[in-house]
Short mmCIF file of C-alpha atoms in Angstrom, two decimals:
data_model
loop_
_atom_site.label_atom_id
_atom_site.label_comp_id
_atom_site.label_asym_id
_atom_site.label_seq_id
_atom_site.Cartn_x
_atom_site.Cartn_y
_atom_site.Cartn_z
CA LYS A 1 59.04 11.40 92.48
CA ARG A 2 57.88 12.32 89.04
CA GLU A 3 55.23 10.10 87.65
CA ASN A 4 54.19 12.14 84.60
CA VAL A 5 57.48 11.88 82.82
CA TRP A 6 57.39 10.12 79.50
CA ARG A 7 59.65 7.17 79.20
CA PRO A 8 60.11 5.18 76.03
CA LYS A 9 58.89 1.65 76.19
CA GLU A 10 61.15 -1.12 75.28
CA ILE A 11 60.89 -1.91 71.56
CA SER A 12 61.82 -5.27 70.16
CA LYS A 13 64.38 -5.46 67.35
CA LYS A 14 61.72 -6.64 64.88
CA THR A 15 59.42 -3.68 65.61
CA PHE A 16 62.36 -1.28 65.41
CA SER A 17 63.53 -2.60 62.07
CA MET A 18 59.97 -2.37 60.63
CA ILE A 19 59.64 1.25 61.82
CA TYR A 20 63.08 2.08 60.42
CA LEU A 21 62.26 0.56 57.01
CA LYS A 22 58.95 2.42 56.83
CA LYS A 23 60.65 5.74 57.52
CA LYS A 24 63.20 5.09 54.78
CA GLY A 25 60.40 4.38 52.26
CA ILE A 26 61.28 0.74 51.77
CA MET A 27 58.35 -1.62 51.23
CA ILE A 28 58.24 -4.53 53.58
CA THR A 29 56.80 -7.93 52.90
CA GLY A 30 53.53 -8.85 54.47
CA MET A 31 49.99 -7.48 54.19
CA ILE A 32 50.98 -4.18 52.58
CA CYS A 33 52.56 -5.86 49.55
CA GLN A 34 49.73 -8.37 49.16
CA ARG A 35 47.07 -5.67 49.13
CA SER A 36 48.91 -3.48 46.64
CA GLY A 37 49.34 -6.55 44.39
CA GLN A 38 45.64 -7.32 44.61
CA VAL A 39 44.78 -3.74 43.67
CA PHE A 40 47.25 -3.82 40.76
CA LEU A 41 45.81 -7.11 39.47
CA SER A 42 42.24 -5.84 39.78
CA MET A 43 43.04 -2.61 37.94
CA THR A 44 44.91 -4.50 35.22
CA LEU A 45 41.97 -6.83 34.64
CA LEU A 46 39.49 -3.94 34.63
CA ILE A 47 41.48 -1.84 32.15
CA GLY A 48 42.20 -4.92 30.00
CA GLY A 49 38.51 -5.79 29.90
CA ILE A 50 37.61 -2.26 28.83
CA VAL A 51 40.23 -2.32 26.05
CA VAL A 52 39.06 -5.72 24.77
CA THR A 53 35.40 -4.61 24.82
CA ALA A 54 36.24 -1.43 22.90
CA GLY A 55 38.22 -3.47 20.34
CA ILE A 56 35.35 -5.89 19.75
CA LEU A 57 32.87 -3.02 19.41
CA PHE A 58 35.17 -1.25 16.94
CA SER A 59 35.55 -4.41 14.83
CA PHE A 60 31.75 -4.80 14.61
CA PHE A 61 31.41 -1.20 13.42
CA VAL A 62 34.11 -1.68 10.79
CA ALA A 63 32.51 -4.90 9.53
CA SER A 64 29.11 -3.19 9.38
CA PHE A 65 30.46 -0.25 7.37
CA ILE A 66 32.27 -2.54 4.93
CA ASP A 67 29.18 -4.70 4.45
CA SER A 68 26.90 -1.73 3.84
CA GLY A 69 29.33 -0.35 1.24
CA TYR A 70 29.41 -3.64 -0.66
CA GLY A 71 25.62 -3.94 -0.40
CA LEU A 72 25.11 -0.51 -1.91
CA GLN A 73 27.51 -1.29 -4.74
CA ALA A 74 25.76 -4.62 -5.42
CA SER A 75 22.41 -2.83 -5.48
CA TYR A 76 23.66 -0.38 -8.12
CA VAL A 77 25.09 -3.20 -10.23
CA ALA A 78 21.79 -5.13 -10.02
CA GLU A 79 19.91 -2.02 -11.17
CA VAL A 80 22.23 -1.57 -14.15
CA VAL A 81 21.89 -5.23 -15.15
CA ALA A 82 18.08 -5.07 -14.89
CA THR A 83 18.09 -1.90 -17.01
CA SER A 84 20.20 -3.75 -19.60
CA GLY A 85 17.54 -6.45 -19.72
CA VAL A 86 14.78 -3.92 -20.46
CA GLU A 87 16.90 -2.23 -23.11
CA ASP A 88 17.59 -5.59 -24.75
CA ALA A 89 13.84 -6.31 -24.84
CA LEU A 90 13.25 -2.88 -26.43
CA LEU A 91 15.86 -3.71 -29.07
CA GLN A 92 14.18 -7.07 -29.76
CA LEU A 93 10.81 -5.29 -30.14
CA ALA A 94 12.30 -2.71 -32.50
CA ARG A 95 13.66 -5.51 -34.70
CA ASN A 96 10.55 -7.68 -34.51
CA GLY A 97 7.25 -6.02 -33.59
CA ALA A 98 5.63 -9.36 -32.77
CA PHE A 99 8.38 -10.41 -30.32
CA SER A 100 7.18 -11.88 -27.04
CA SER A 101 8.73 -14.15 -24.43
CA PRO A 102 6.24 -14.95 -21.64
CA SER A 103 8.47 -17.72 -20.25
CA GLY A 104 11.45 -15.35 -20.12
CA TYR A 105 14.99 -15.29 -21.41
CA THR A 106 18.30 -14.25 -19.88
CA VAL A 107 20.59 -11.38 -20.75
CA ASN A 108 24.24 -11.58 -19.65
CA THR A 109 25.93 -8.30 -18.83
CA GLY A 110 29.46 -8.26 -17.49
CA GLY A 111 29.13 -11.68 -15.86
CA LYS A 112 25.79 -10.81 -14.26
CA THR A 113 22.42 -12.10 -15.51
CA ALA A 114 19.02 -10.48 -15.90
CA THR A 115 15.85 -12.50 -16.47
CA VAL A 116 13.51 -10.74 -18.90
CA THR A 117 9.87 -11.50 -19.70
CA VAL A 118 7.99 -9.78 -22.50
CA SER A 119 4.22 -10.10 -22.63
CA ALA A 120 2.36 -10.59 -25.87
CA PRO A 121 0.95 -7.32 -27.27
CA SER A 122 -2.58 -6.71 -26.07
CA SER A 123 -4.42 -3.55 -27.06
CA GLY A 124 -1.14 -2.07 -28.24
CA LEU A 125 0.59 -2.29 -24.83
CA ILE A 126 3.54 -4.57 -24.07
CA THR A 127 4.85 -5.21 -20.55
CA ILE A 128 8.56 -5.86 -20.05
CA ILE A 129 9.75 -7.19 -16.68
CA SER A 130 13.49 -7.49 -16.01
CA THR A 131 14.86 -8.91 -12.74
CA ALA A 132 18.53 -9.04 -11.72
CA THR A 133 20.13 -10.32 -8.52
CA VAL A 134 23.68 -9.46 -7.47
CA SER A 135 25.01 -10.59 -4.07
CA LEU A 136 21.53 -11.09 -2.60
CA ARG A 137 20.43 -7.63 -3.82
CA THR A 138 17.53 -7.92 -6.28
CA ARG A 139 16.29 -5.14 -8.56
CA LYS A 140 13.20 -5.38 -10.74
CA ILE A 141 12.26 -3.00 -13.54
CA THR A 142 8.84 -3.04 -15.13
CA ALA A 143 8.38 -1.10 -18.36
CA VAL A 144 5.14 -0.70 -20.28
CA VAL A 145 5.56 0.28 -23.92
CA SER A 146 3.16 1.13 -26.67
CA GLU A 147 3.80 -0.12 -30.18
CA ASN A 148 2.33 1.26 -33.35
CA PRO A 149 1.92 -1.80 -35.62
CA ALA A 150 1.93 0.26 -38.81
CA THR A 151 5.25 2.02 -38.18
CA ASN A 152 6.83 -0.27 -35.52
CA GLN A 153 7.38 2.85 -33.43
CA ILE A 154 7.84 2.04 -29.71
CA ILE A 155 6.95 4.58 -27.03
CA ILE A 156 7.71 4.01 -23.34
CA VAL A 157 4.50 4.58 -21.40
CA SER A 158 5.81 3.80 -17.89
CA TRP A 159 9.08 2.78 -16.21
CA GLN A 160 8.99 1.50 -12.64
CA GLN A 161 11.93 0.32 -10.51
CA THR A 162 11.58 -1.80 -7.40
#
């Protein structure tokens, strides 16, 4: 009698067909398919979330760069308009040495407006303040000029931009 001889156990048809399908590389329904579907869904959601986050971050950067470009341009335009206001006040003083406008007047330049105040001459010095605002960007220029009453000659003593 040989007791150590290997003998195959009886295999049911269901177990045999599952083993056969696995060896042929065919996926079978059951737990294997459900788990691979769960992994696929999880990976899809993870990658999709990363892509959406990167897109939102990119759009904020683009909006920030566009806004800063427009802000810089508006700042330059406000400075030019304020400078136009000071130059207009200098022209008014050259025409009329006694010109003053403590309450202020407006100067329109290319659709933009500067508010200009000219102080009354005191001890030969006149202060000109011009303020312009373009798209929430405000520029202010203060100029102090000296006027010779005999010759109506105007000399710029100081020019300050803020």
